Short mmCIF file of C-alpha atoms and ligand atoms in Angstrom, two decimals:
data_model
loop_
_atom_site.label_atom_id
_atom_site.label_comp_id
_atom_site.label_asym_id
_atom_site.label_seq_id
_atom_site.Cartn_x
_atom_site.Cartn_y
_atom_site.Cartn_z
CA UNK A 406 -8.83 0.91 -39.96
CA UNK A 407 -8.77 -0.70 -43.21
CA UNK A 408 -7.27 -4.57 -43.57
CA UNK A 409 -5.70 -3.52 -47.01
CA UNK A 410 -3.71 -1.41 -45.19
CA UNK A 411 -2.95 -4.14 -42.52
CA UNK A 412 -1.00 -6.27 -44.72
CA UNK A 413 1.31 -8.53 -42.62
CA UNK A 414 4.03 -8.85 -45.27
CA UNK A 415 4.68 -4.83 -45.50
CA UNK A 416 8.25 -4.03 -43.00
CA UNK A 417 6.82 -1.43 -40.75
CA UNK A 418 8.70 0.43 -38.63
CA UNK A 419 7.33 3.20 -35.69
CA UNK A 420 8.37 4.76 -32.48
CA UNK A 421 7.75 2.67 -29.88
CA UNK A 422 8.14 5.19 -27.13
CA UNK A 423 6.26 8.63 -26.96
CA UNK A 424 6.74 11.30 -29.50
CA UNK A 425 8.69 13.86 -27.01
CA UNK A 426 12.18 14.62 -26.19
CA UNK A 427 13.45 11.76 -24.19
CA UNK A 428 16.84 10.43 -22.79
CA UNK A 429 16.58 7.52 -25.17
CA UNK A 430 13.75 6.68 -27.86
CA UNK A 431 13.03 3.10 -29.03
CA UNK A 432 11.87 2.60 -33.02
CA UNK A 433 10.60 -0.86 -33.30
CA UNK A 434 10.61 -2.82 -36.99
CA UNK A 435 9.07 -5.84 -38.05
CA UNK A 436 8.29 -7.71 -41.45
CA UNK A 437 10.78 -10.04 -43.63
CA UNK A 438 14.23 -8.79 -44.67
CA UNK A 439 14.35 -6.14 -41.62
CA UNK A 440 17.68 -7.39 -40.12
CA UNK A 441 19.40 -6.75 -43.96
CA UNK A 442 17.19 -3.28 -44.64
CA UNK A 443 18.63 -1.89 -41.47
CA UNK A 444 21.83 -3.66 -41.57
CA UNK A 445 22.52 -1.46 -44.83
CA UNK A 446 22.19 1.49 -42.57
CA UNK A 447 24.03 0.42 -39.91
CA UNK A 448 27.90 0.45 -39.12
CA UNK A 449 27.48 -2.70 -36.86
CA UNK A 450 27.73 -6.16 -37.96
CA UNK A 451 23.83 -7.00 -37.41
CA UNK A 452 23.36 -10.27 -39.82
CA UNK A 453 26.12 -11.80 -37.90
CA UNK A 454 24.98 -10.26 -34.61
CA UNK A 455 23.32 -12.89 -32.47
CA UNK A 456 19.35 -12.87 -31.62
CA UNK A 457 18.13 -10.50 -28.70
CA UNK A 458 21.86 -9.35 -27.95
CA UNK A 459 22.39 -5.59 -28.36
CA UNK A 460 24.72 -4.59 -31.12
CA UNK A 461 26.43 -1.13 -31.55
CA UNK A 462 26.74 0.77 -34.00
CA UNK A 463 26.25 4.24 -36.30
CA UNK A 464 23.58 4.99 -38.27
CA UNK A 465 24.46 6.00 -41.67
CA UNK A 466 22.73 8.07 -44.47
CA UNK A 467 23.72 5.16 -47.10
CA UNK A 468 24.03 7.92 -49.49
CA UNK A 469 25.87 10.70 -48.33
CA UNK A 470 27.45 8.36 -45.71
CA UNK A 471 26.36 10.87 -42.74
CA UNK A 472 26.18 9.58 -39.34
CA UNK A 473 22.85 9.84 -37.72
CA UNK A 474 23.06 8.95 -34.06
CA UNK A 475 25.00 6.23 -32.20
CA UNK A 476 22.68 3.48 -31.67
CA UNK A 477 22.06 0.11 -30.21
CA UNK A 478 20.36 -2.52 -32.74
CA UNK A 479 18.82 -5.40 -31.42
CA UNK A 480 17.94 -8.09 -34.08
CA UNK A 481 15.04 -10.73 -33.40
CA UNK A 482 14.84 -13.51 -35.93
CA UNK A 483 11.35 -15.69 -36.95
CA UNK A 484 9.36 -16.48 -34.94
CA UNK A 485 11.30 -15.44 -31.48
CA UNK A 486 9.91 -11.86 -31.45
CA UNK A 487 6.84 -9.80 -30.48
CA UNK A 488 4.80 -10.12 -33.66
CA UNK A 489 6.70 -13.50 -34.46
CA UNK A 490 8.28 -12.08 -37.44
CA UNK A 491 12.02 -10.91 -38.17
CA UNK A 492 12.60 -8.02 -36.74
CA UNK A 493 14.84 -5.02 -35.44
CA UNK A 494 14.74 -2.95 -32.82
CA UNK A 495 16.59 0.59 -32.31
CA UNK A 496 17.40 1.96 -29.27
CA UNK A 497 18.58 5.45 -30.30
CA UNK A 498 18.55 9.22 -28.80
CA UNK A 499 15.44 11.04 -28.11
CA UNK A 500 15.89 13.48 -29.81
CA UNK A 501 12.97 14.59 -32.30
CA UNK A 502 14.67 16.22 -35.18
CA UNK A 503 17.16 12.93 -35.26
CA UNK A 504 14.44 10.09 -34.46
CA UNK A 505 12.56 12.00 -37.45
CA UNK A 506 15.72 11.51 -39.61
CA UNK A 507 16.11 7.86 -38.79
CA UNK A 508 12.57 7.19 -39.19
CA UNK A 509 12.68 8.77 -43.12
CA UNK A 510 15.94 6.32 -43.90
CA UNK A 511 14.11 3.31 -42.51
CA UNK A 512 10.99 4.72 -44.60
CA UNK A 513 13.45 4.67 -47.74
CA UNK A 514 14.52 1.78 -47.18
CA UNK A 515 11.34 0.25 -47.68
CA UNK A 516 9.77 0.52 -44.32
CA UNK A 517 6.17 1.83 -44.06
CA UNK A 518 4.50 3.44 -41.11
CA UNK A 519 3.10 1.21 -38.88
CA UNK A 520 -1.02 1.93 -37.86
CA UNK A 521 -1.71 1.55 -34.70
CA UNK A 522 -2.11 -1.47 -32.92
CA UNK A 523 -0.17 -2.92 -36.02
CA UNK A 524 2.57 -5.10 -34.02
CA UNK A 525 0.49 -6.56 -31.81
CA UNK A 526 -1.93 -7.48 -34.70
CA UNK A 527 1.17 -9.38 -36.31
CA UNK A 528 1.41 -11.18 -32.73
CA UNK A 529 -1.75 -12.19 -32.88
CA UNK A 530 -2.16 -13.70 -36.67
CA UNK A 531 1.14 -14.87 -35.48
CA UNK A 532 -0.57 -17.03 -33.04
CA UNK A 533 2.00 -15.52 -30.75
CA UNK A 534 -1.26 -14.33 -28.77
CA UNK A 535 -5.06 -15.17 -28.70
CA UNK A 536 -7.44 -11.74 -28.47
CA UNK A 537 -7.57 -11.54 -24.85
CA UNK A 538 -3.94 -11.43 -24.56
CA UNK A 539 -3.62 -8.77 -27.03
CA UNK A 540 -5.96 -6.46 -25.78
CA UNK A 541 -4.24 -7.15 -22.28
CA UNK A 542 -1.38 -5.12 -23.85
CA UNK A 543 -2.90 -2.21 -24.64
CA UNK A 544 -4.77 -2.61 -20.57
CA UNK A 545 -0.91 -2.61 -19.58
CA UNK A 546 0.05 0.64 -21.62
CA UNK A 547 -3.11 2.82 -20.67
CA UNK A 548 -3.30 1.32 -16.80
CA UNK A 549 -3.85 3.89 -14.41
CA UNK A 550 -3.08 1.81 -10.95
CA UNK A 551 -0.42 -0.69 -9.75
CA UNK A 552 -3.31 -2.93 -9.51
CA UNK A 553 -4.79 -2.65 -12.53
CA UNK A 554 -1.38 -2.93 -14.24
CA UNK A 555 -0.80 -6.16 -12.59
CA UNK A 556 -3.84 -7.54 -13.23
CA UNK A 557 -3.66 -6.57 -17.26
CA UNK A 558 -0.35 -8.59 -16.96
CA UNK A 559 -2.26 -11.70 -15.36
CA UNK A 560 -4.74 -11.44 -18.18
CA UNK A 561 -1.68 -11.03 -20.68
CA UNK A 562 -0.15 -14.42 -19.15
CA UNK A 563 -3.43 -15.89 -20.07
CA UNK A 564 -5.17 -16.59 -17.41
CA UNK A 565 -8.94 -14.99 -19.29
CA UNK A 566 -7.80 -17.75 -21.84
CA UNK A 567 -7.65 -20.37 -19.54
CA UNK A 568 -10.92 -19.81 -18.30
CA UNK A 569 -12.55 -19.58 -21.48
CA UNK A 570 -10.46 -22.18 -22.72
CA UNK A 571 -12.44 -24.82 -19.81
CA UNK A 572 -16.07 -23.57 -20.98
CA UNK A 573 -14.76 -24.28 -24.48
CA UNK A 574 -14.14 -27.80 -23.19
CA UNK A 575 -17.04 -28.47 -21.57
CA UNK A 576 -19.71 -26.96 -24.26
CA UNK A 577 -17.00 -29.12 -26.86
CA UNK A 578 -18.15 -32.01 -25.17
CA UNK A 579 -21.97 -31.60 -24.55
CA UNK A 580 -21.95 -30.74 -28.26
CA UNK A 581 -20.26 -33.81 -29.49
CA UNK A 582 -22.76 -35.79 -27.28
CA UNK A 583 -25.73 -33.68 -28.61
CA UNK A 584 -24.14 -34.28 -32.27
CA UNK A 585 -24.51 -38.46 -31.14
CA UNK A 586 -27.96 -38.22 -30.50
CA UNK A 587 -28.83 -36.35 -33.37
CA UNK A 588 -26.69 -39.21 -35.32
CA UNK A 589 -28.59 -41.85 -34.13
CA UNK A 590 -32.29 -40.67 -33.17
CA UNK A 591 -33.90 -43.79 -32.83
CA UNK A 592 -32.64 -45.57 -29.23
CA UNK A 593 -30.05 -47.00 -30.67
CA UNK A 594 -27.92 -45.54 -28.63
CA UNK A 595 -29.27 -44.60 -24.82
CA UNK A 596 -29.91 -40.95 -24.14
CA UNK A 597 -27.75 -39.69 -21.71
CA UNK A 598 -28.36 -37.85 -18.63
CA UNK A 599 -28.69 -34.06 -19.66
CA UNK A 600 -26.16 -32.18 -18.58
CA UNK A 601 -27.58 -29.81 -16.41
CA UNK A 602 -24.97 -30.11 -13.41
CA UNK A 603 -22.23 -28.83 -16.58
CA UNK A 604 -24.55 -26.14 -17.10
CA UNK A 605 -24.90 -24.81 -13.91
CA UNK A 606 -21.70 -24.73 -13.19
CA UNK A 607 -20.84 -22.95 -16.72
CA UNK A 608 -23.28 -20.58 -15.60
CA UNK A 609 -21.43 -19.60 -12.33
CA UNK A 610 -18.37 -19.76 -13.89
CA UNK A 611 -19.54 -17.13 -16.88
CA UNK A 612 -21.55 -14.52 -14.12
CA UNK A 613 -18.08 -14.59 -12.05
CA UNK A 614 -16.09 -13.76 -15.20
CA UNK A 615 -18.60 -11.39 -16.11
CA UNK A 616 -18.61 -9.57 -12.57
CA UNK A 617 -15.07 -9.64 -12.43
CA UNK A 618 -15.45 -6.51 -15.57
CA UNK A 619 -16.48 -3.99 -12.61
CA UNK A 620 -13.75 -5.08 -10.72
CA UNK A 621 -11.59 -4.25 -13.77
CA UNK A 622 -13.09 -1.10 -14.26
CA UNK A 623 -13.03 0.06 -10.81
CA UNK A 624 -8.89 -0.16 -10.87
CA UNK A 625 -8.69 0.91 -14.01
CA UNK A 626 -11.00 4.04 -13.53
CA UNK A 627 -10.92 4.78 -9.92
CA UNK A 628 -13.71 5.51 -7.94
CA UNK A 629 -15.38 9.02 -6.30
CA UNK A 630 -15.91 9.30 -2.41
CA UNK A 631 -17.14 12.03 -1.12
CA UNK A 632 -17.37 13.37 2.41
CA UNK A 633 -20.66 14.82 3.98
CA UNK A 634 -22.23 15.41 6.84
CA UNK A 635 -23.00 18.83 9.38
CA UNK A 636 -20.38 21.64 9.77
CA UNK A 637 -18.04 20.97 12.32
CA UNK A 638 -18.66 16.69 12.29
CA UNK A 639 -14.74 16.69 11.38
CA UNK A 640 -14.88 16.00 7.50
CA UNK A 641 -12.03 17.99 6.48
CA UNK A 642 -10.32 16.19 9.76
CA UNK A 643 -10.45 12.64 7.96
CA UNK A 644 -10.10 14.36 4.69
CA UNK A 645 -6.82 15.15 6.30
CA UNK A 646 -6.23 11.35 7.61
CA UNK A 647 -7.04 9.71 4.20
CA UNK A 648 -4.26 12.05 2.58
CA UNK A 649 -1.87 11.31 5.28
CA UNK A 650 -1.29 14.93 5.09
CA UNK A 651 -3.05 18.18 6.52
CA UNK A 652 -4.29 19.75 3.56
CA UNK A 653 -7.55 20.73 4.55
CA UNK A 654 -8.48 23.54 7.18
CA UNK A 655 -9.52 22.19 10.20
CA UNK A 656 -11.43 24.73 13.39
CA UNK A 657 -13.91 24.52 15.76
CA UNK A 658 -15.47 26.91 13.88
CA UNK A 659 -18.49 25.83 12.12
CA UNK A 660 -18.48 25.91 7.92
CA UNK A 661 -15.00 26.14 8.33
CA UNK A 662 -14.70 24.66 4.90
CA UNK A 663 -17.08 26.60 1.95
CA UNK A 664 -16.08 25.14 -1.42
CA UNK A 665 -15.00 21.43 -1.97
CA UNK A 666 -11.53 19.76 -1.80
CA UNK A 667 -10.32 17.28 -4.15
CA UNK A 668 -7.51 14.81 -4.04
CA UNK A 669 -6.65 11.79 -5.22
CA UNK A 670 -6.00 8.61 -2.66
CA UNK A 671 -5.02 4.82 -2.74
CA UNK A 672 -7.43 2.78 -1.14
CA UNK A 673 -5.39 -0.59 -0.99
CA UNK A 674 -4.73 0.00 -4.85
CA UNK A 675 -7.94 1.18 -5.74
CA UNK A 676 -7.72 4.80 -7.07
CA UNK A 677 -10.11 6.97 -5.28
CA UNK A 678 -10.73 10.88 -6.13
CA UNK A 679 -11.95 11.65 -2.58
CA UNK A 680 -14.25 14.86 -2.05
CA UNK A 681 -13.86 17.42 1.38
CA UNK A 682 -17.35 19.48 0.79
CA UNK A 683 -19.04 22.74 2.64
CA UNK A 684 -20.83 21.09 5.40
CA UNK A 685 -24.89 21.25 6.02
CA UNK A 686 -26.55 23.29 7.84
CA UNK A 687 -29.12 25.94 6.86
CA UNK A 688 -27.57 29.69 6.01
CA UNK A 689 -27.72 32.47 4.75
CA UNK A 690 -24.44 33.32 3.59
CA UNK A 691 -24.89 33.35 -0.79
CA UNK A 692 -21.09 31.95 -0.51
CA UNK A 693 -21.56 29.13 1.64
CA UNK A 694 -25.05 28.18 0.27
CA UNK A 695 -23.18 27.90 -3.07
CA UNK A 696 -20.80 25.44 -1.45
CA UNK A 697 -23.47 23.49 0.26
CA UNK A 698 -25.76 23.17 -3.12
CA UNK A 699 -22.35 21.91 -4.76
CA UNK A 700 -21.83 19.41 -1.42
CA UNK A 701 -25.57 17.98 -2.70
CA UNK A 702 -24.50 17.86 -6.20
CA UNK A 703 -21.42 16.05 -5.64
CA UNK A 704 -23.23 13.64 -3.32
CA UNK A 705 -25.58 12.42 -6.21
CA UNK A 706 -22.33 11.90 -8.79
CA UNK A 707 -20.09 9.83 -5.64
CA UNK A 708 -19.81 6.07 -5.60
CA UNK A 709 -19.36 6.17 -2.28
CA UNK A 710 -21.16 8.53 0.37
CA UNK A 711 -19.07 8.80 3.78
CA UNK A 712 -21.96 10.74 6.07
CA UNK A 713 -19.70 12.07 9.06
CA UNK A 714 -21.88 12.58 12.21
CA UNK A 715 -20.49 14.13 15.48
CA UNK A 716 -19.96 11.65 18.17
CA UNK A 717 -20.30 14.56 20.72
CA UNK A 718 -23.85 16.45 19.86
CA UNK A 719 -27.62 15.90 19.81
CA UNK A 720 -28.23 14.33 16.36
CA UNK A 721 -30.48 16.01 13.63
CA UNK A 722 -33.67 14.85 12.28
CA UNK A 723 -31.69 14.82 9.05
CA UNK A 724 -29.20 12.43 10.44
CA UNK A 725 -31.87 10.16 12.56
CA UNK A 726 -33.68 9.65 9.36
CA UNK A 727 -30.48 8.07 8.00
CA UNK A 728 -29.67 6.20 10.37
CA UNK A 729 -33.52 4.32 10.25
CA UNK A 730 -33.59 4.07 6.97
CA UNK A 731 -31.66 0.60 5.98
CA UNK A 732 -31.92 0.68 2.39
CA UNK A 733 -29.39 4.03 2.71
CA UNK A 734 -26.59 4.43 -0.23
CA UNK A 735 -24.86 6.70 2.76
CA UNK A 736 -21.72 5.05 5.23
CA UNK A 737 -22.52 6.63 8.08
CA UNK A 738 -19.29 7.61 10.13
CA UNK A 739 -19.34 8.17 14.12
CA UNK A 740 -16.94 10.89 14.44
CA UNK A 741 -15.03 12.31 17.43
CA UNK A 742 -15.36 8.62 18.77
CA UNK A 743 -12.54 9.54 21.30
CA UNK A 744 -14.49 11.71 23.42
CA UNK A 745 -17.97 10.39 22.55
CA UNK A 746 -20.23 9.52 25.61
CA UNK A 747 -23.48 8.76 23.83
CA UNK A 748 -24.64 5.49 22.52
CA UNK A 749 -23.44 4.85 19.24
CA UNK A 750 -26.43 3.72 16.90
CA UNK A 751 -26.29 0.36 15.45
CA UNK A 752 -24.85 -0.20 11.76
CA UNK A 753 -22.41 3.17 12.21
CA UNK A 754 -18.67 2.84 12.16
CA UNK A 755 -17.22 4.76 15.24
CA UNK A 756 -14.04 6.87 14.42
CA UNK A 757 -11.48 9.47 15.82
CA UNK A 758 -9.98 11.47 13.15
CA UNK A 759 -8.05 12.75 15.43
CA UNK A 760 -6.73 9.36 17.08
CA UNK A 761 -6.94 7.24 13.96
CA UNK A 762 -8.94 4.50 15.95
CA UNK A 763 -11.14 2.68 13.83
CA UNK A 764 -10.17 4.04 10.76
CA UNK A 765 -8.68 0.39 9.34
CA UNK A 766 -12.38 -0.42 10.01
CA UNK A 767 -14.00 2.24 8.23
CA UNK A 768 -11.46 1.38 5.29
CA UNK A 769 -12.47 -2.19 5.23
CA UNK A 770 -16.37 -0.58 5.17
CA UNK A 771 -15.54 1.75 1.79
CA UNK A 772 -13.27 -1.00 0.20
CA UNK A 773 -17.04 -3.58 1.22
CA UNK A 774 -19.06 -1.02 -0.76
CA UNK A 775 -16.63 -0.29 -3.71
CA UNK A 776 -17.23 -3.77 -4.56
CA UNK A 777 -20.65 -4.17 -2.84
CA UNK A 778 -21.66 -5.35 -7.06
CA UNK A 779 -19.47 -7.65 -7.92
CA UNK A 780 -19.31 -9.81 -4.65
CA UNK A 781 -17.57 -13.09 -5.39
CA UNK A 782 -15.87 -11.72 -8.52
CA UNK A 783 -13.64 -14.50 -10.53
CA UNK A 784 -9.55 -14.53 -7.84
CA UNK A 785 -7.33 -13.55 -10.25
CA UNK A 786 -9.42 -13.84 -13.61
CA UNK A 787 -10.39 -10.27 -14.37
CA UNK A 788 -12.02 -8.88 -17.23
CA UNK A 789 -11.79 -5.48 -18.39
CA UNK A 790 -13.11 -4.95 -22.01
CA UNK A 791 -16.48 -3.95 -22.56
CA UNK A 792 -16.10 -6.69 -25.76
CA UNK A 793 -15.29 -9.37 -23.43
CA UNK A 794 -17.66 -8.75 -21.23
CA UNK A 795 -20.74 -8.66 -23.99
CA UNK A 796 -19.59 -11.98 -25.51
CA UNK A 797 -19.65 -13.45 -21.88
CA UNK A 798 -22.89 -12.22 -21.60
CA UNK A 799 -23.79 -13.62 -24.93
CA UNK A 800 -22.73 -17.07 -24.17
CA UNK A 801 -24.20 -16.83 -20.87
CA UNK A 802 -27.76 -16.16 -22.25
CA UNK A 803 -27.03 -19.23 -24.51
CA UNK A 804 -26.06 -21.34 -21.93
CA UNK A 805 -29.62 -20.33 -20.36
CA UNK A 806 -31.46 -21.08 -23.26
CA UNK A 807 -30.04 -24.77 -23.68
CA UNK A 808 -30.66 -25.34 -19.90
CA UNK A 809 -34.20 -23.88 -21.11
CA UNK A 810 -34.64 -25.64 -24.06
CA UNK A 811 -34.07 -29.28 -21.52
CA UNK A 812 -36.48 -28.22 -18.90
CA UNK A 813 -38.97 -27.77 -21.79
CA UNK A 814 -37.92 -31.33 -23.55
CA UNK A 815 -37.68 -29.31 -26.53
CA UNK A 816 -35.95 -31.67 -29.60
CA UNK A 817 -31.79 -32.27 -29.22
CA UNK A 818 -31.04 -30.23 -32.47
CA UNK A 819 -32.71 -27.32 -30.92
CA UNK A 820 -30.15 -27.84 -27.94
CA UNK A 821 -27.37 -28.10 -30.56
CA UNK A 822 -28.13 -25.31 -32.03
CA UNK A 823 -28.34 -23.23 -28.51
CA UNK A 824 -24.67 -24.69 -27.81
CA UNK A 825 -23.35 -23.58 -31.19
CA UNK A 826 -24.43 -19.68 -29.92
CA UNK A 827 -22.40 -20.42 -26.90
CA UNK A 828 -19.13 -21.95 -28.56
CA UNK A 829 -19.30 -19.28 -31.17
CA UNK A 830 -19.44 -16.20 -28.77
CA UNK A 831 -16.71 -17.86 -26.57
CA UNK A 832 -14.42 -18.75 -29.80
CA UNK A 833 -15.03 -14.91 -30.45
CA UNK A 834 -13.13 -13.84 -27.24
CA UNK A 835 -10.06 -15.83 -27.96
CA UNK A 836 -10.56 -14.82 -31.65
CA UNK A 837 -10.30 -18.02 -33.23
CA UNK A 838 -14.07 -17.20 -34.40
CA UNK A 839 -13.33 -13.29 -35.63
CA UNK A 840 -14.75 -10.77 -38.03
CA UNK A 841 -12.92 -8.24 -39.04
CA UNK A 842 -15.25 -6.00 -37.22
CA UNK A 843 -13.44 -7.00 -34.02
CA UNK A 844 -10.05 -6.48 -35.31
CA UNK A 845 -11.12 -2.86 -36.53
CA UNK A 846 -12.71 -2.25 -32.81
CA UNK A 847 -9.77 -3.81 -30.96
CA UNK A 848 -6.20 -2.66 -32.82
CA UNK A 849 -7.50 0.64 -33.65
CA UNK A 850 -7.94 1.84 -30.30
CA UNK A 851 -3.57 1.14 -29.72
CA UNK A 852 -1.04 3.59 -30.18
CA UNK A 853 1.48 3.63 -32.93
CA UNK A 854 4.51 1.20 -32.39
CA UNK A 855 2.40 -1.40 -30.14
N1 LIG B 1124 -11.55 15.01 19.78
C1 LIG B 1124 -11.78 15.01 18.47
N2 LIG B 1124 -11.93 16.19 17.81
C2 LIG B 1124 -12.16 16.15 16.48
C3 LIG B 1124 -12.23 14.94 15.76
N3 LIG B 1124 -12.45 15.22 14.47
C4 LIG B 1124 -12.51 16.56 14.36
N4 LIG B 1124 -12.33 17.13 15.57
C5 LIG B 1124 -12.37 18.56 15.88
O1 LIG B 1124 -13.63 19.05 15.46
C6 LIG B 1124 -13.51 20.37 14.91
C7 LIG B 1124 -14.11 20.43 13.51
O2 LIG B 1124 -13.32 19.64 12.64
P1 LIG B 1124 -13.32 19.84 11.06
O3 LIG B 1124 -12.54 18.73 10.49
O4 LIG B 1124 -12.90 21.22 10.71
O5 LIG B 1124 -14.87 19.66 10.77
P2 LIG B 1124 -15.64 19.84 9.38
O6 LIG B 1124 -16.68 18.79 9.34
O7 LIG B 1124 -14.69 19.87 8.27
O8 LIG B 1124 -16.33 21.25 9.59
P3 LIG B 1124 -16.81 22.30 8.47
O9 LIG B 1124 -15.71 22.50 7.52
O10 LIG B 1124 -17.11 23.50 9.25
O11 LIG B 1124 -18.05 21.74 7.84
C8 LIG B 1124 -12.02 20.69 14.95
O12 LIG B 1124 -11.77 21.47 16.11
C9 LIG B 1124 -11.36 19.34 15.04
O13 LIG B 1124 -10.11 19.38 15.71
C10 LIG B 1124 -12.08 13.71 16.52
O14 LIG B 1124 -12.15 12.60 15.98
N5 LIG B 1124 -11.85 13.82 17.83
MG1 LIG B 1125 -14.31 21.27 6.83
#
C-alpha cells in the first residue's frame, strides 16, 4: 500500500458487501461533496434528506437519463459517519452487471476506488477510532466463531484501549516523577520511593494481556482433538457423542474404523476439528496399518490427545506406561465406565459413551487443556493481533529493564530512558505513536469497502 494513494481528501466509493449475486448489495462512499456527487445521480431529494434516514429513489445515467436500479440512499453528514467524513451510502440490487454500472457513474462522477482497508483508515485519522479498534473490525469481518466475533466486538468497544490506556497512566506518571529528579539532581527535592509496587503490577497486567493473544487465537482458529486409543475402546462411540449425531461406525468388532473421521464441533464456543482414527493394535492388514500410521501422524499434529482406554479389559503395557508417566500430553479417557468393574487408575476421567455419564466432566478436562497456556488470561480484554501482542511484549521487556535498572541503582536518566521504550511501544498500539509501516501492515490486510 502506498500513502500517496491513501489520500483522505479523494471521494472513494466501493462495494461494501461481497462481489457475488446477492438479494441486495451495499456501495459505501465517503470524502467531501459525496451527498451532492450522488445527489446528481439520484431521483431522490438527498441534500434535503435528513442524516442516517433512508431516502428512495432512481439512479440515473445523468446523461442519457437511463434508470439504473431503484435504490435506497442513505446520507451521513461530518463527522456522524464511519470514517467521520460526509458520506453516502447505497443500498441497491445485487446484481453484478448493474452494481458494475453504478459503480462506473459514481467513478465519473469523481469517485475513485477505494483500497482496501481505506474507510476504516479515514475512521481512524478521523480519530473516530484508535488502532486497536480498527483492527477489531477487520477481527469482526474474518471471525470464524460466535465467540470470537463477540469478543472482536468487546475489543472494538474499546476495552484493549482501556487497558492500555491505565499502563499509559501509570508509566505517564513514573516518568514525570523520573523527569523531577532529573530536574533537580542535587537533594533538593527528596527522592521518592521507587516505584516498584507500579511496576509489578504493570508487569502482571502486560503478561495477562499478552496471554490473553492465545486465547484469541484459539477462537479465532479453532483447535484439533483427536481420538486414540486400542480398537474396540469405543472412539468412534464418543466420536459419535461429541457430534450429537451417529456418524461414525460403531461394532464390537475390532478395527471397526480403518481411515480417520473428521468433523467439526463446538466446544462451549471454541471451534474444534475433532479426529475419529484406526485404532492400535499390531496387524497385518497393509489397509489398516495405513490407517494406524496416519492415527500416529495425526496424534503428533493434535492440540489435544483424548487416549480412550476400555473400562472392561486387561490394560496394555502401552496404556500402563501412560498412565505412570505424569508429564503425559495424552487425556486419558476410562471408557465403557457403565459396565466397568475394575479400579479406575488415578488422574483418568471415567466415561460411558454409551450413557453420556461423565462426559460434562471430560468436557470441562479438554476445555482445562485448550487453555492449559494461558491460565489466568486478561476477563474480557483479549488480544488477537500478532502486532499487539509484540508491542506488549516490547513494553513488557521495558518495564523489566527499569525494574532492573532500580535493583542495580543504576542513574534516574537511565530509568527515564527505559520508561520512554515502554510509553513508546504502548503509544504504538493505540497508534498515537505510528509509522507508516504499521498502517501499510494493518489496512492492507482489509477487504475493499471496509
Ligand atoms: N457398555 C458400553 N459399551 C460401549 C461403550 N462405548 C463403546 N461401547 C461398545 O464398544 C464397542 C466398540 O465401540 P466403537 O466405538 O466401535 O470402538 P472403536 O474404539 O471405535 O473401535 P475401532 O474402530 O475398532 O478401533 C461397540 O460395541 C460399542 O457399542 C460404553 O461406554 N459402554
Ligand atoms: Mg472406531
Amino acid at each position: 500500500m502506498n500513502h500517496d494513494n491513501y489520500d483522505p481528501d479523494d471521494r472513494i466509493a466501493a462495494l461494501a458487501t461481497p462481489w457475488a449475486e446477492s438479494a441486495i448489495a451495499v456501495i459505501r462512499t465517503s470524502g467531501e461533496g459525496s451527498i451532492g456527487a450522488v445527489d446528481a445521480l439520484f431521483s431522490g431529494d438527498l441534500l434535503s434528506c435528513e442524516s442516517k434516514k433512508m431516502c428512495y429513489g432512481m439512479i440515473r445515467n445523468p446523461e442519457s437519463g437511463d434508470a439504473l436500479d431503484e435504490i435506497l440512499a442513505v446520507p451521513f453528514r461530518a463527522p456522524g459517519s464511519y470514517t467521520g467524513q460526509e458520506s453516502v451510502e447505497l443500498y441497491c440490487h445485487g446484481s453484478l452487471p448493474g452494481i458494475q454500472k453504478i459503480l462506473t457513474l459514481l467513478f465519473n462522477k469523481g469517485f475513485r476506488q477505494a483500497s482496501p482497508g481505506e474507510f476504516t483508515f479515514r475512521a481512524f485519522i478521523n480519530g473516530k477510532m484508535d488502532l486497536t479498534r480498527a483492527e477489531a473490525v477487520q477481527e469482526i469481518i474474518s471471525s470464524k466463531s460466535g465467540k470470537a466475533q463477540s469478543m472482536a466486538l468487546n475489543r472494538l468497544s474499546g476495552t484493549v484501549e482501556k487497558r492500555i490506556n491505565q499502563f499509559k497512566k501509570t508509566a505517564t506518571v513514573m516518568a514525570a516523577s523520573f523527569a523531577i529528579q532529573l530536574d533537580y539532581p542535587d537533594d533538593e527535592v527528596e527522592a521518592p520511593e521507587p516505584p516498584l509496587a507500579e511496576l509489578a503490577d504493570m508487569k502482571t497486567g502486560l503478561k495477562q494481556l499478552i496471554d490473553s493473544y492465545q486465547v484469541g487465537k484459539i477462537y479465532q482458529e479453532g483447535v484439533v482433538i483427536a481420538l486414540a486409543g486400542r480398537t474396540n475402546a469405543g472412539k468412534s462411540s464418543l466420536f459419535n457423542l461429541f457430534l450429537k449425531e451417529d456418524r461414525s461406525i460403531v461394532s464390537d468388532i475390532h478395527g471397526t474404523t480403518r481411515d480417520y473421521l473428521e468433523s467439526w464441533i463446538s466446544l462451549s464456543g471454541i471451534p474444534v476439528r475433532l479426529y475419529d482414527t484406526a485404532g492400535l493394535r499390531h496387524s497385518d492388514d497393509p489397509i489398516e496399518e495405513e490407517g494406524i500410521r496416519r492415527t500416529r501422524e495425526l496424534m503428533e499434529n493434535a492440540q489435544v490427545i483424548l487416549y480412550v482406554l476400555d473400562g472392561t479389559v486387561e490394560l496394555s503395557d502401552e496404556e500402563r506406561a501412560l498412565i505412570s508417566d505424569e508429564s503425559r500430553q495424552e487425556l486419558l479417557v476410562w471408557n465403557k465406565a457403565d459396565i466397568s468393574s475394575r479400579d479406575i487408575p488415578h488422574g483418568v476421567i471415567p466415561v460411558s459413551a454409551v450413557t453420556g455419564q461423565g462426559f460434562s466432566e471430560l468436557e470441562e478436562a479438554v476445555k482445562k487443556r485448550i487453555f492449559k497456556d494461558s491460565a489466568g488470561a486478561a476477563g474480557d480484554a483479549v488480544i488477537d493481533s500478532l502486532r499487539q501482542k509484540e508491542l506488549l511484549e516490547r513494553a513488557l521487556s521495558g518495564v523489566e529493564k527499569v525494574e532492573e535498572a532500580i535493583h542495580n541503582g543504576l542513574p534516574v536518566d537511565i530509568l527515564a530512558m527505559d520508561l520512554y521504550d515502554v510509553l513508546q511501544a504502548l503509544g504504538e498500539i493505540t497508534g498515537e505513536v505510528s509509522s507508516s509501516d504499521i498502517m501499510d501492515t494493518m489496512f492492507s490486510s482489509f477487504c475493499v469497502g471496509k
